[in-house]
Amino acid sequence: MTSHPMAPVDAAWFHMDGPVNPAVIVNIALTRQPLDFEKVKAVYTQRLAQFGRFRQRVVERGFPLASPHWEEMPDFEIGQQMHHVALPAPGGKAALAALVSELASTPLDRARPLWDVHVVDGVDGGAALITRMHHCIADGTGTLAIARVLYDSTPDAKPGRRPASKKNETTPGLIEQVFAPAFSAVATSVGDLRALAAAALDAARHPQQVIEKAALVLAGAGTLAADLLKTPDPPSPLKGEFGLGKRVAWSAPVALDDVRAIGAPMGAKINDVLVAGMTGALRAYLKRRGSDVDQMTVRAMVPVDLRPPERAGELGNEFGLVILDLAIRRRDPLARLRQTKANMDELKRSPEAVAILALLNLFGRGPKVVGDVAVQLFGSKASLVMTNVAGPKDTLYLAGVPLDRLMFWVPHPGRELGMGISILSYKGAATLAVIADARLVPDPETITERFNREFAALLAAVRRREKKLLAARAEPRMRAADQDRPAKARKRAAQAAKR
């Protein structure tokens, strides 16, 4: 049976899978109307056919060390990957969260393609579509490429195949392009290096400008050394021995117009504001759990997309990671936002993302035990995984039904990172979703609820600040007007006396 080797970075993610911590991305789409299971199945049958990964299983082959290979699934039937279920009455948010938690806790069947779909009836009068996909199939950019093929921009689209972006799976990956020119590339100034690294972190339009410079590779080596020398995050409710179960939760949507209004006075971007709100929610949660939040360090591993735009329609993984210090010690919401912006800006001058992608590529070429050591080593430097994805601005449709909300839960691999936090924007609003080890964080809904309160506090603080600034600007004018009144009164009295 024909098979071909898995790309090294994908293999690294495949090896991160574990019985207590599956490396699986869980997506959910909520609708206000019921979904017709057969129509959804027809869409998936015809449109997923263009992605070979969804017909392939993973097998370990090779000697003396076996490595993951993609192999066509014999007698593949898409119906075996799709399930039709219903929530017990009354079918509210708690019942849906329990179902998603159960699915997130259950490893995928490795004898089959590493994905499945559950169409769920009885969700507050509508439905939910829950998709589980192993991280070795695709990263966040790849997931969006899949969504663009599956979902429609109009309700009357036919279920037939939609063209995906052209991809070439034989094209050398980012790491091969990093090291191939490393010995012939010209030196670059520190200023240029920082500009290139900033472009990498922001998922620049042309990442090759970054990777073609050997200086960036050398700087990345220094960055990795600095990461390894960081002290581990201290013990907290987010770190400890994992159990077998997961718990999920999600926030109410936050309007992006409010997010922009919060960030504008400080020059903060949407991402800065969202991370600051999340940090405030974590601070409140950890404080309630007895942590000394005024003295502790909490870091997040943050994925950074490094895929060239011309390959945005491909599957697989092509992203690096950076370690972000969260402003957990800041009590004041606006001070937290300022510190968050400063920390994010500092990371934009670091080649860390490219360096860690190189490390993942290296570990993906070796046995699982080597990768486990690396994941454990880097995982100890942080407490959670955090990602933020900008989703579609307009309404999407599946089988003619409008999608009301979109969310996803990011895996938190290894034995140190006890939580994954993801933020997805859709239709002008952002939703925060939390997945955590049930033993460490049995109540993630308290974090998502606090997230919404944090945004209310941030918005109120910004409005109070604006009122004070307006009052400060108006005060000199009012004082001058008060000083002018006596002179004007005397002038009017003199004019009256002449008459």
CSV table of C-alpha atoms in Angstrom, one decimal:
chain,number,residue,atom,x,y,z
A,1,MET,CA,0.0,0.0,0.0
A,2,THR,CA,1.4,3.4,-1.0
A,3,SER,CA,2.5,5.8,1.7
A,4,HIS,CA,4.8,8.8,2.1
A,5,PRO,CA,6.6,10.3,5.1
A,6,MET,CA,5.0,12.9,7.3
A,7,ALA,CA,6.7,16.3,7.2
A,8,PRO,CA,9.1,16.7,10.2
A,9,VAL,CA,7.1,19.4,12.0
A,10,ASP,CA,3.8,17.5,11.5
A,11,ALA,CA,5.6,14.4,12.9
A,12,ALA,CA,6.6,16.5,15.9
A,13,TRP,CA,2.9,17.3,16.6
A,14,PHE,CA,1.9,13.7,16.0
A,15,HIS,CA,4.4,12.6,18.6
A,16,MET,CA,3.1,15.1,21.1
A,17,ASP,CA,-0.2,13.2,21.3
A,18,GLY,CA,-0.8,11.4,24.6
A,19,PRO,CA,-3.6,9.5,26.4
A,20,VAL,CA,-4.1,12.2,29.0
A,21,ASN,CA,-3.5,15.2,26.6
A,22,PRO,CA,-4.5,14.6,23.0
A,23,ALA,CA,-2.9,17.0,20.5
A,24,VAL,CA,-6.3,17.6,18.9
A,25,ILE,CA,-7.9,20.9,17.8
A,26,VAL,CA,-11.7,21.0,18.6
A,27,ASN,CA,-13.8,23.4,16.5
A,28,ILE,CA,-17.5,24.2,16.9
A,29,ALA,CA,-20.0,26.1,14.8
A,30,LEU,CA,-23.4,27.0,16.4
A,31,THR,CA,-26.6,27.6,14.4
A,32,ARG,CA,-30.0,29.0,15.4
A,33,GLN,CA,-31.6,26.6,13.0
A,34,PRO,CA,-31.4,22.8,12.9
A,35,LEU,CA,-28.8,21.3,10.5
A,36,ASP,CA,-29.8,18.5,8.1
A,37,PHE,CA,-27.3,15.8,8.8
A,38,GLU,CA,-27.6,14.3,5.3
A,39,LYS,CA,-27.0,17.7,3.6
A,40,VAL,CA,-24.0,18.3,5.8
A,41,LYS,CA,-22.6,14.9,5.0
A,42,ALA,CA,-23.1,15.6,1.3
A,43,VAL,CA,-21.1,18.9,1.6
A,44,TYR,CA,-18.3,17.1,3.5
A,45,THR,CA,-18.3,14.2,1.0
A,46,GLN,CA,-17.8,16.3,-2.0
A,47,ARG,CA,-15.6,19.1,-0.7
A,48,LEU,CA,-13.2,17.3,1.6
A,49,ALA,CA,-12.3,15.0,-1.3
A,50,GLN,CA,-9.7,17.6,-2.5
A,51,PHE,CA,-7.8,17.2,0.8
A,52,GLY,CA,-6.0,13.8,0.7
A,53,ARG,CA,-5.2,14.0,4.5
A,54,PHE,CA,-8.9,13.3,5.3
A,55,ARG,CA,-8.7,10.0,3.5
A,56,GLN,CA,-5.4,8.9,5.1
A,57,ARG,CA,-4.4,7.3,8.3
A,58,VAL,CA,-1.0,7.5,10.0
A,59,VAL,CA,1.3,4.5,10.2
A,60,GLU,CA,4.7,4.1,11.8
A,61,ARG,CA,7.3,2.7,9.3
A,62,GLY,CA,11.1,2.5,8.9
A,63,PHE,CA,14.2,0.9,10.3
A,64,PRO,CA,15.9,1.1,12.7
A,65,LEU,CA,13.6,3.9,13.9
A,66,ALA,CA,10.0,4.0,12.8
A,67,SER,CA,8.6,7.4,11.7
A,68,PRO,CA,5.1,8.5,10.9
A,69,HIS,CA,3.8,8.0,7.3
A,70,TRP,CA,0.6,9.0,5.6
A,71,GLU,CA,-1.2,6.0,4.1
A,72,GLU,CA,-4.5,5.8,2.2
A,73,MET,CA,-7.3,4.3,4.3
A,74,PRO,CA,-8.5,1.0,2.8
A,75,ASP,CA,-12.2,1.2,1.8
A,76,PHE,CA,-12.5,4.7,3.2
A,77,GLU,CA,-16.1,5.7,4.0
A,78,ILE,CA,-16.7,9.3,5.1
A,79,GLY,CA,-19.8,8.2,6.9
A,80,GLN,CA,-17.6,6.5,9.5
A,81,GLN,CA,-16.0,9.8,10.4
A,82,MET,CA,-19.4,11.6,10.8
A,83,HIS,CA,-21.8,11.2,13.7
A,84,HIS,CA,-25.4,12.4,14.3
A,85,VAL,CA,-26.3,12.9,18.0
A,86,ALA,CA,-28.7,15.0,20.1
A,87,LEU,CA,-28.4,16.7,23.4
A,88,PRO,CA,-30.6,15.6,26.2
A,89,ALA,CA,-33.5,18.1,26.9
A,90,PRO,CA,-33.5,21.0,27.6
A,91,GLY,CA,-30.2,21.1,25.6
A,92,GLY,CA,-28.6,24.2,27.0
A,93,LYS,CA,-25.1,25.5,27.2
A,94,ALA,CA,-24.1,23.2,30.2
A,95,ALA,CA,-25.1,20.1,28.3
A,96,LEU,CA,-23.2,21.2,25.2
A,97,ALA,CA,-20.1,22.0,27.3
A,98,ALA,CA,-20.3,18.6,28.8
A,99,LEU,CA,-20.4,16.9,25.4
A,100,VAL,CA,-17.5,19.0,24.0
A,101,SER,CA,-15.5,18.2,27.2
A,102,GLU,CA,-16.1,14.5,26.7
A,103,LEU,CA,-15.0,14.6,23.1
A,104,ALA,CA,-12.0,16.7,24.0
A,105,SER,CA,-11.0,14.1,26.5
A,106,THR,CA,-11.2,11.2,24.1
A,107,PRO,CA,-8.3,10.4,21.8
A,108,LEU,CA,-9.0,9.9,18.1
A,109,ASP,CA,-8.9,6.3,16.7
A,110,ARG,CA,-5.4,5.9,15.3
A,111,ALA,CA,-6.5,3.1,13.1
A,112,ARG,CA,-8.5,5.6,11.1
A,113,PRO,CA,-8.0,9.1,9.6
A,114,LEU,CA,-7.4,11.5,12.5
A,115,TRP,CA,-10.5,13.6,12.4
A,116,ASP,CA,-14.3,13.3,13.0
A,117,VAL,CA,-17.4,15.4,13.0
A,118,HIS,CA,-20.5,15.4,15.3
A,119,VAL,CA,-23.7,17.1,14.2
A,120,VAL,CA,-25.6,17.8,17.4
A,121,ASP,CA,-29.3,18.4,17.5
A,122,GLY,CA,-31.3,20.1,20.2
A,123,VAL,CA,-28.9,23.0,21.0
A,124,ASP,CA,-31.3,25.7,22.1
A,125,GLY,CA,-33.6,25.2,19.2
A,126,GLY,CA,-30.6,25.1,16.7
A,127,ALA,CA,-27.7,22.8,16.3
A,128,ALA,CA,-23.9,22.5,16.7
A,129,LEU,CA,-21.2,21.1,14.4
A,130,ILE,CA,-18.3,19.8,16.4
A,131,THR,CA,-15.1,18.9,14.5
A,132,ARG,CA,-12.1,17.2,16.0
A,133,MET,CA,-8.8,17.2,14.0
A,134,HIS,CA,-5.4,16.1,15.0
A,135,HIS,CA,-2.8,18.9,15.0
A,136,CYS,CA,-0.6,16.9,12.6
A,137,ILE,CA,-3.1,17.4,9.8
A,138,ALA,CA,-3.1,21.2,10.0
A,139,ASP,CA,-2.4,24.3,12.0
A,140,GLY,CA,-4.6,27.3,12.5
A,141,THR,CA,-3.9,28.6,8.9
A,142,GLY,CA,-4.6,25.2,7.5
A,143,THR,CA,-7.8,25.0,9.5
A,144,LEU,CA,-9.0,28.3,8.0
A,145,ALA,CA,-8.2,26.9,4.5
A,146,ILE,CA,-10.5,23.9,5.2
A,147,ALA,CA,-13.2,26.2,6.5
A,148,ARG,CA,-13.1,28.3,3.3
A,149,VAL,CA,-13.7,25.1,1.3
A,150,LEU,CA,-16.5,23.8,3.5
A,151,TYR,CA,-18.5,27.0,4.3
A,152,ASP,CA,-20.3,29.3,1.9
A,153,SER,CA,-20.8,33.0,1.8
A,154,THR,CA,-24.4,32.6,0.5
A,155,PRO,CA,-27.2,30.3,1.7
A,156,ASP,CA,-28.0,29.0,-1.8
A,157,ALA,CA,-24.6,27.4,-2.7
A,158,LYS,CA,-24.6,23.9,-4.0
A,159,PRO,CA,-22.8,21.1,-2.1
A,160,GLY,CA,-20.4,20.4,-5.0
A,161,ARG,CA,-16.7,20.8,-4.9
A,162,ARG,CA,-15.2,24.3,-4.3
A,163,PRO,CA,-11.7,24.9,-5.5
A,164,ALA,CA,-9.0,25.1,-2.9
A,165,SER,CA,-5.8,27.1,-3.2
A,166,LYS,CA,-3.3,25.3,-5.4
A,167,LYS,CA,-0.7,23.5,-3.3
A,168,ASN,CA,2.5,21.6,-4.0
A,169,GLU,CA,3.3,19.1,-1.3
A,170,THR,CA,6.8,18.6,-2.7
A,171,THR,CA,7.8,22.3,-2.1
A,172,PRO,CA,10.6,22.5,0.5
A,173,GLY,CA,9.3,23.6,3.9
A,174,LEU,CA,10.3,26.7,5.8
A,175,ILE,CA,13.2,25.1,7.7
A,176,GLU,CA,14.8,23.7,4.5
A,177,GLN,CA,14.6,27.3,3.1
A,178,VAL,CA,16.1,28.6,6.3
A,179,PHE,CA,19.2,26.4,6.3
A,180,ALA,CA,19.8,26.1,2.6
A,181,PRO,CA,21.1,29.7,2.1
A,182,ALA,CA,22.6,30.0,5.6
A,183,PHE,CA,26.2,29.7,4.4
A,184,SER,CA,25.9,32.1,1.5
A,185,ALA,CA,23.7,34.8,2.8
A,186,VAL,CA,25.1,38.2,3.5
A,187,ALA,CA,25.3,39.7,6.9
A,188,THR,CA,22.6,42.1,8.0
A,189,SER,CA,22.6,44.9,10.5
A,190,VAL,CA,21.0,44.6,13.9
A,191,GLY,CA,18.3,47.1,12.8
A,192,ASP,CA,17.5,45.0,9.7
A,193,LEU,CA,17.5,41.8,11.8
A,194,ARG,CA,14.9,43.3,14.2
A,195,ALA,CA,12.8,44.5,11.3
A,196,LEU,CA,12.9,41.0,9.7
A,197,ALA,CA,12.0,39.3,13.0
A,198,ALA,CA,9.1,41.7,13.5
A,199,ALA,CA,7.9,40.7,10.1
A,200,ALA,CA,8.1,37.1,11.1
A,201,LEU,CA,6.1,37.5,14.2
A,202,ASP,CA,3.4,39.5,12.4
A,203,ALA,CA,3.1,36.7,9.8
A,204,ALA,CA,4.6,39.0,7.2
A,205,ARG,CA,3.4,39.0,3.6
A,206,HIS,CA,6.8,37.7,2.5
A,207,PRO,CA,8.4,35.6,5.3
A,208,GLN,CA,11.2,34.5,2.9
A,209,GLN,CA,12.8,37.9,3.5
A,210,VAL,CA,13.3,36.7,7.0
A,211,ILE,CA,14.4,33.2,6.4
A,212,GLU,CA,16.9,34.0,3.7
A,213,LYS,CA,19.2,35.7,6.2
A,214,ALA,CA,21.7,33.6,8.0
A,215,ALA,CA,22.0,36.2,10.8
A,216,LEU,CA,18.4,35.4,11.8
A,217,VAL,CA,19.3,31.8,12.2
A,218,LEU,CA,22.2,32.7,14.4
A,219,ALA,CA,20.1,35.1,16.4
A,220,GLY,CA,17.5,32.4,16.8
A,221,ALA,CA,20.1,30.1,18.3
A,222,GLY,CA,20.7,32.8,20.9
A,223,THR,CA,17.0,33.1,21.5
A,224,LEU,CA,16.6,29.4,22.1
A,225,ALA,CA,19.5,29.5,24.6
A,226,ALA,CA,17.8,32.4,26.4
A,227,ASP,CA,14.5,30.5,26.5
A,228,LEU,CA,16.2,27.5,28.0
A,229,LEU,CA,17.8,29.6,30.7
A,230,LYS,CA,14.5,31.1,31.8
A,231,THR,CA,13.3,29.9,35.2
A,232,PRO,CA,10.2,27.6,35.0
A,233,ASP,CA,6.9,29.1,35.8
A,234,PRO,CA,6.2,28.5,39.5
A,235,PRO,CA,3.7,26.0,40.8
A,236,SER,CA,0.1,27.2,40.4
A,237,PRO,CA,-3.4,25.9,39.8
A,238,LEU,CA,-2.4,25.8,36.1
A,239,LYS,CA,0.5,23.4,36.5
A,240,GLY,CA,0.6,19.9,38.0
A,241,GLU,CA,-0.2,16.3,37.4
A,242,PHE,CA,-2.8,15.8,34.6
A,243,GLY,CA,-5.9,13.6,34.9
A,244,LEU,CA,-7.8,11.9,32.0
A,245,GLY,CA,-10.5,14.5,31.7
A,246,LYS,CA,-10.8,17.9,30.0
A,247,ARG,CA,-13.1,20.8,30.8
A,248,VAL,CA,-14.1,23.4,28.2
A,249,ALA,CA,-15.9,26.8,28.5
A,250,TRP,CA,-16.5,29.8,26.3
A,251,SER,CA,-17.3,33.5,26.9
A,252,ALA,CA,-20.1,35.7,25.6
A,253,PRO,CA,-18.9,37.5,22.4
A,254,VAL,CA,-17.1,40.8,22.8
A,255,ALA,CA,-17.8,43.5,20.2
A,256,LEU,CA,-14.6,44.4,18.2
A,257,ASP,CA,-15.8,48.0,18.1
A,258,ASP,CA,-15.5,48.1,21.9
A,259,VAL,CA,-12.1,46.4,21.7
A,260,ARG,CA,-10.9,49.1,19.2
A,261,ALA,CA,-12.3,51.8,21.5
A,262,ILE,CA,-10.3,50.5,24.4
A,263,GLY,CA,-7.0,50.2,22.5
A,264,ALA,CA,-7.2,53.5,20.5
A,265,PRO,CA,-6.1,55.9,23.2
A,266,MET,CA,-3.0,53.9,23.9
A,267,GLY,CA,-2.2,52.9,20.4
A,268,ALA,CA,-2.9,49.3,21.4
A,269,LYS,CA,-3.9,46.7,18.7
A,270,ILE,CA,-6.9,44.4,18.9
A,271,ASN,CA,-4.6,41.6,19.9
A,272,ASP,CA,-3.1,43.6,22.8
A,273,VAL,CA,-6.5,44.4,24.2
A,274,LEU,CA,-7.8,40.8,23.9
A,275,VAL,CA,-4.7,39.4,25.6
A,276,ALA,CA,-4.9,42.1,28.4
A,277,GLY,CA,-8.6,41.1,29.0
A,278,MET,CA,-7.6,37.4,29.2
A,279,THR,CA,-4.8,38.2,31.6
A,280,GLY,CA,-7.1,40.1,33.9
A,281,ALA,CA,-9.5,37.1,33.9
A,282,LEU,CA,-6.6,34.8,34.8
A,283,ARG,CA,-5.4,37.1,37.5
A,284,ALA,CA,-8.8,37.1,39.2
A,285,TYR,CA,-9.0,33.3,38.8
A,286,LEU,CA,-5.6,32.6,40.3
A,287,LYS,CA,-6.2,35.1,43.1
A,288,ARG,CA,-9.4,33.3,44.0
A,289,ARG,CA,-7.5,30.0,44.0
A,290,GLY,CA,-5.1,31.4,46.6
A,291,SER,CA,-2.1,32.4,44.4
A,292,ASP,CA,0.0,35.5,45.2
A,293,VAL,CA,-0.7,37.2,41.9
A,294,ASP,CA,1.2,40.3,42.8
A,295,GLN,CA,4.5,38.4,42.9
A,296,MET,CA,4.1,35.4,40.5
A,297,THR,CA,5.2,34.9,36.9
A,298,VAL,CA,2.8,33.4,34.3
A,299,ARG,CA,3.9,32.9,30.7
A,300,ALA,CA,2.0,31.7,27.7
A,301,MET,CA,3.3,29.8,24.6
A,302,VAL,CA,1.9,31.8,21.6
A,303,PRO,CA,1.8,30.3,18.1
A,304,VAL,CA,3.0,32.6,15.3
A,305,ASP,CA,2.1,31.9,11.7
A,306,LEU,CA,5.1,31.7,9.4
A,307,ARG,CA,3.4,30.3,6.2
A,308,PRO,CA,4.0,32.3,3.0
A,309,PRO,CA,0.8,33.8,1.6
A,310,GLU,CA,1.1,31.8,-1.6
A,311,ARG,CA,0.8,28.6,0.4
A,312,ALA,CA,-2.0,29.7,2.6
A,313,GLY,CA,-4.3,27.0,1.2
A,314,GLU,CA,-2.0,24.1,2.2
A,315,LEU,CA,-2.5,21.8,5.2
A,316,GLY,CA,0.3,20.8,7.6
A,317,ASN,CA,2.1,22.9,10.2
A,318,GLU,CA,4.2,25.9,9.6
A,319,PHE,CA,4.3,28.1,12.6
A,320,GLY,CA,6.7,29.0,15.4
A,321,LEU,CA,6.2,29.7,19.1
A,322,VAL,CA,7.1,32.6,21.3
A,323,ILE,CA,7.0,32.8,25.1
A,324,LEU,CA,4.9,35.8,26.3
A,325,ASP,CA,5.1,37.1,29.8
A,326,LEU,CA,1.6,38.0,30.9
A,327,ALA,CA,1.0,41.2,32.9
A,328,ILE,CA,-0.5,39.2,35.7
A,329,ARG,CA,1.0,41.4,38.5
A,330,ARG,CA,-0.7,44.6,37.3
A,331,ARG,CA,-3.8,45.4,39.4
A,332,ASP,CA,-5.1,48.3,37.3
A,333,PRO,CA,-6.8,47.2,34.0
A,334,LEU,CA,-5.2,50.1,32.0
A,335,ALA,CA,-1.8,49.4,33.5
A,336,ARG,CA,-2.2,45.8,32.5
A,337,LEU,CA,-3.0,46.8,29.0
A,338,ARG,CA,0.0,49.1,28.8
A,339,GLN,CA,2.3,46.3,30.1
A,340,THR,CA,0.7,43.8,27.7
A,341,LYS,CA,1.3,46.1,24.7
A,342,ALA,CA,5.0,46.6,25.8
A,343,ASN,CA,5.5,42.8,26.2
A,344,MET,CA,3.9,42.1,22.8
A,345,ASP,CA,6.0,44.9,21.1
A,346,GLU,CA,9.2,43.4,22.6
A,347,LEU,CA,8.4,40.0,21.1
A,348,LYS,CA,8.0,41.5,17.7
A,349,ARG,CA,11.7,42.3,17.7
A,350,SER,CA,12.6,38.7,18.5
A,351,PRO,CA,13.5,35.9,16.1
A,352,GLU,CA,12.1,33.4,18.6
A,353,ALA,CA,9.3,32.1,16.4
A,354,VAL,CA,11.5,31.0,13.6
A,355,ALA,CA,14.0,29.5,16.0
A,356,ILE,CA,11.4,27.3,17.7
A,357,LEU,CA,10.0,26.2,14.4
A,358,ALA,CA,13.5,25.1,13.5
A,359,LEU,CA,13.6,23.1,16.8
A,360,LEU,CA,10.3,21.4,16.0
A,361,ASN,CA,11.6,20.4,12.6
A,362,LEU,CA,14.6,18.9,14.2
A,363,PHE,CA,12.7,17.0,16.9
A,364,GLY,CA,10.2,15.8,14.3
A,365,ARG,CA,13.1,13.9,12.5
A,366,GLY,CA,13.9,11.8,15.6
A,367,PRO,CA,12.1,9.3,17.8
A,368,LYS,CA,9.2,10.3,20.0
A,369,VAL,CA,11.3,10.1,23.2
A,370,VAL,CA,13.5,13.0,22.0
A,371,GLY,CA,10.5,15.1,21.2
A,372,ASP,CA,9.0,14.4,24.6
A,373,VAL,CA,12.1,15.7,26.3
A,374,ALA,CA,12.0,18.9,24.3
A,375,VAL,CA,8.2,19.5,24.9
A,376,GLN,CA,8.8,18.9,28.6
A,377,LEU,CA,11.8,21.3,28.7
A,378,PHE,CA,10.1,24.2,26.9
A,379,GLY,CA,6.7,23.5,28.4
A,380,SER,CA,8.1,24.0,31.9
A,381,LYS,CA,8.9,27.7,31.0
A,382,ALA,CA,5.1,28.5,30.6
A,383,SER,CA,1.8,27.7,32.1
A,384,LEU,CA,-0.6,27.8,29.1
A,385,VAL,CA,-1.0,27.9,25.4
A,386,MET,CA,-2.7,31.0,24.0
A,387,THR,CA,-3.7,31.8,20.4
A,388,ASN,CA,-5.7,34.5,18.7
A,389,VAL,CA,-7.2,34.0,15.2
A,390,ALA,CA,-9.0,36.6,13.1
A,391,GLY,CA,-11.9,34.8,11.5
A,392,PRO,CA,-14.4,35.8,8.8
A,393,LYS,CA,-16.1,39.2,9.0
A,394,ASP,CA,-19.3,38.2,7.3
A,395,THR,CA,-21.8,35.4,7.9
A,396,LEU,CA,-20.9,31.9,6.7
A,397,TYR,CA,-23.3,29.2,5.7
A,398,LEU,CA,-23.2,25.4,5.9
A,399,ALA,CA,-25.7,23.4,3.9
A,400,GLY,CA,-27.8,26.6,3.5
A,401,VAL,CA,-27.9,27.3,7.3
A,402,PRO,CA,-26.2,30.5,8.7
A,403,LEU,CA,-23.5,29.9,11.2
A,404,ASP,CA,-24.2,32.1,14.3
A,405,ARG,CA,-21.0,31.6,16.2
A,406,LEU,CA,-17.6,30.0,15.6
A,407,MET,CA,-15.1,28.9,18.4
A,408,PHE,CA,-12.2,26.5,18.8
A,409,TRP,CA,-10.2,24.9,21.6
A,410,VAL,CA,-6.4,24.7,21.1
A,411,PRO,CA,-4.5,21.7,22.6
A,412,HIS,CA,-2.0,22.2,25.4
A,413,PRO,CA,0.5,19.4,24.8
A,414,GLY,CA,3.1,18.0,27.2
A,415,ARG,CA,2.8,17.5,31.0
A,416,GLU,CA,3.3,21.1,32.1
A,417,LEU,CA,0.9,23.3,30.2
A,418,GLY,CA,-2.4,22.8,32.0
A,419,MET,CA,-4.6,25.1,29.8
A,420,GLY,CA,-5.2,26.2,26.3
A,421,ILE,CA,-6.9,29.6,25.6
A,422,SER,CA,-8.0,30.6,22.1
A,423,ILE,CA,-9.7,33.7,20.9
A,424,LEU,CA,-11.6,33.8,17.5
A,425,SER,CA,-13.3,36.8,15.9
A,426,TYR,CA,-16.3,36.3,13.7
A,427,LYS,CA,-18.9,38.7,12.4
A,428,GLY,CA,-17.5,41.7,14.4
A,429,ALA,CA,-17.2,40.0,17.7
A,430,ALA,CA,-14.5,37.9,19.6
A,431,THR,CA,-15.1,34.8,21.7
A,432,LEU,CA,-12.6,33.4,24.3
A,433,ALA,CA,-12.6,29.6,24.7
A,434,VAL,CA,-10.8,27.7,27.4
A,435,ILE,CA,-9.8,24.1,27.6
A,436,ALA,CA,-8.1,22.8,30.7
A,437,ASP,CA,-7.2,19.7,32.6
A,438,ALA,CA,-10.2,18.9,34.7
A,439,ARG,CA,-8.1,18.0,37.7
A,440,LEU,CA,-6.2,21.3,37.7
A,441,VAL,CA,-9.0,23.6,36.5
A,442,PRO,CA,-12.4,22.0,37.1
A,443,ASP,CA,-14.2,25.4,36.6
A,444,PRO,CA,-12.9,27.1,33.4
A,445,GLU,CA,-16.3,28.8,33.1
A,446,THR,CA,-15.3,31.2,35.9
A,447,ILE,CA,-12.4,32.4,33.7
A,448,THR,CA,-14.6,33.0,30.6
A,449,GLU,CA,-17.2,34.8,32.7
A,450,ARG,CA,-14.5,37.0,34.2
A,451,PHE,CA,-13.2,37.7,30.7
A,452,ASN,CA,-16.4,39.6,29.9
A,453,ARG,CA,-16.3,41.5,33.2
A,454,GLU,CA,-12.7,42.5,32.4
A,455,PHE,CA,-13.8,44.1,29.2
A,456,ALA,CA,-16.6,45.9,30.9
A,457,ALA,CA,-14.0,47.3,33.4
A,458,LEU,CA,-11.6,48.2,30.6
A,459,LEU,CA,-14.2,50.0,28.6
A,460,ALA,CA,-15.4,51.9,31.7
A,461,ALA,CA,-11.8,52.8,32.6
A,462,VAL,CA,-11.1,54.2,29.1
A,463,ARG,CA,-14.3,56.2,29.2
A,464,ARG,CA,-13.5,57.7,32.6
A,465,ARG,CA,-10.0,58.5,31.3
A,466,GLU,CA,-11.5,60.2,28.2
A,467,LYS,CA,-13.8,62.3,30.4
A,468,LYS,CA,-10.9,63.4,32.6
A,469,LEU,CA,-8.9,64.4,29.6
A,470,LEU,CA,-11.8,66.4,28.1
A,471,ALA,CA,-12.4,68.1,31.4
A,472,ALA,CA,-8.7,68.9,31.7
A,473,ARG,CA,-8.7,70.5,28.2
A,474,ALA,CA,-11.9,72.4,28.9
A,475,GLU,CA,-10.7,73.8,32.3
A,476,PRO,CA,-8.3,76.5,30.9
A,477,ARG,CA,-11.0,77.8,28.6
A,478,MET,CA,-13.5,78.0,31.4
A,479,ARG,CA,-11.0,79.8,33.6
A,480,ALA,CA,-10.3,82.3,30.9
A,481,ALA,CA,-14.0,82.8,30.4
A,482,ASP,CA,-14.5,83.5,34.1
A,483,GLN,CA,-11.7,86.0,34.1
A,484,ASP,CA,-13.3,87.8,31.1
A,485,ARG,CA,-16.7,88.2,32.8
A,486,PRO,CA,-15.9,91.1,35.2
A,487,ALA,CA,-14.2,93.2,32.4
A,488,LYS,CA,-17.2,92.6,30.1
A,489,ALA,CA,-19.6,93.6,32.9
A,490,ARG,CA,-17.8,96.9,33.6
A,491,LYS,CA,-17.8,97.7,29.9
A,492,ARG,CA,-21.5,97.1,29.6
A,493,ALA,CA,-22.1,99.3,32.7
A,494,ALA,CA,-20.0,102.1,31.3
A,495,GLN,CA,-21.9,102.0,28.0
A,496,ALA,CA,-25.2,102.1,29.8
A,497,ALA,CA,-24.1,105.2,31.9
A,498,LYS,CA,-23.3,107.1,28.7
A,499,ARG,CA,-26.8,106.5,27.4
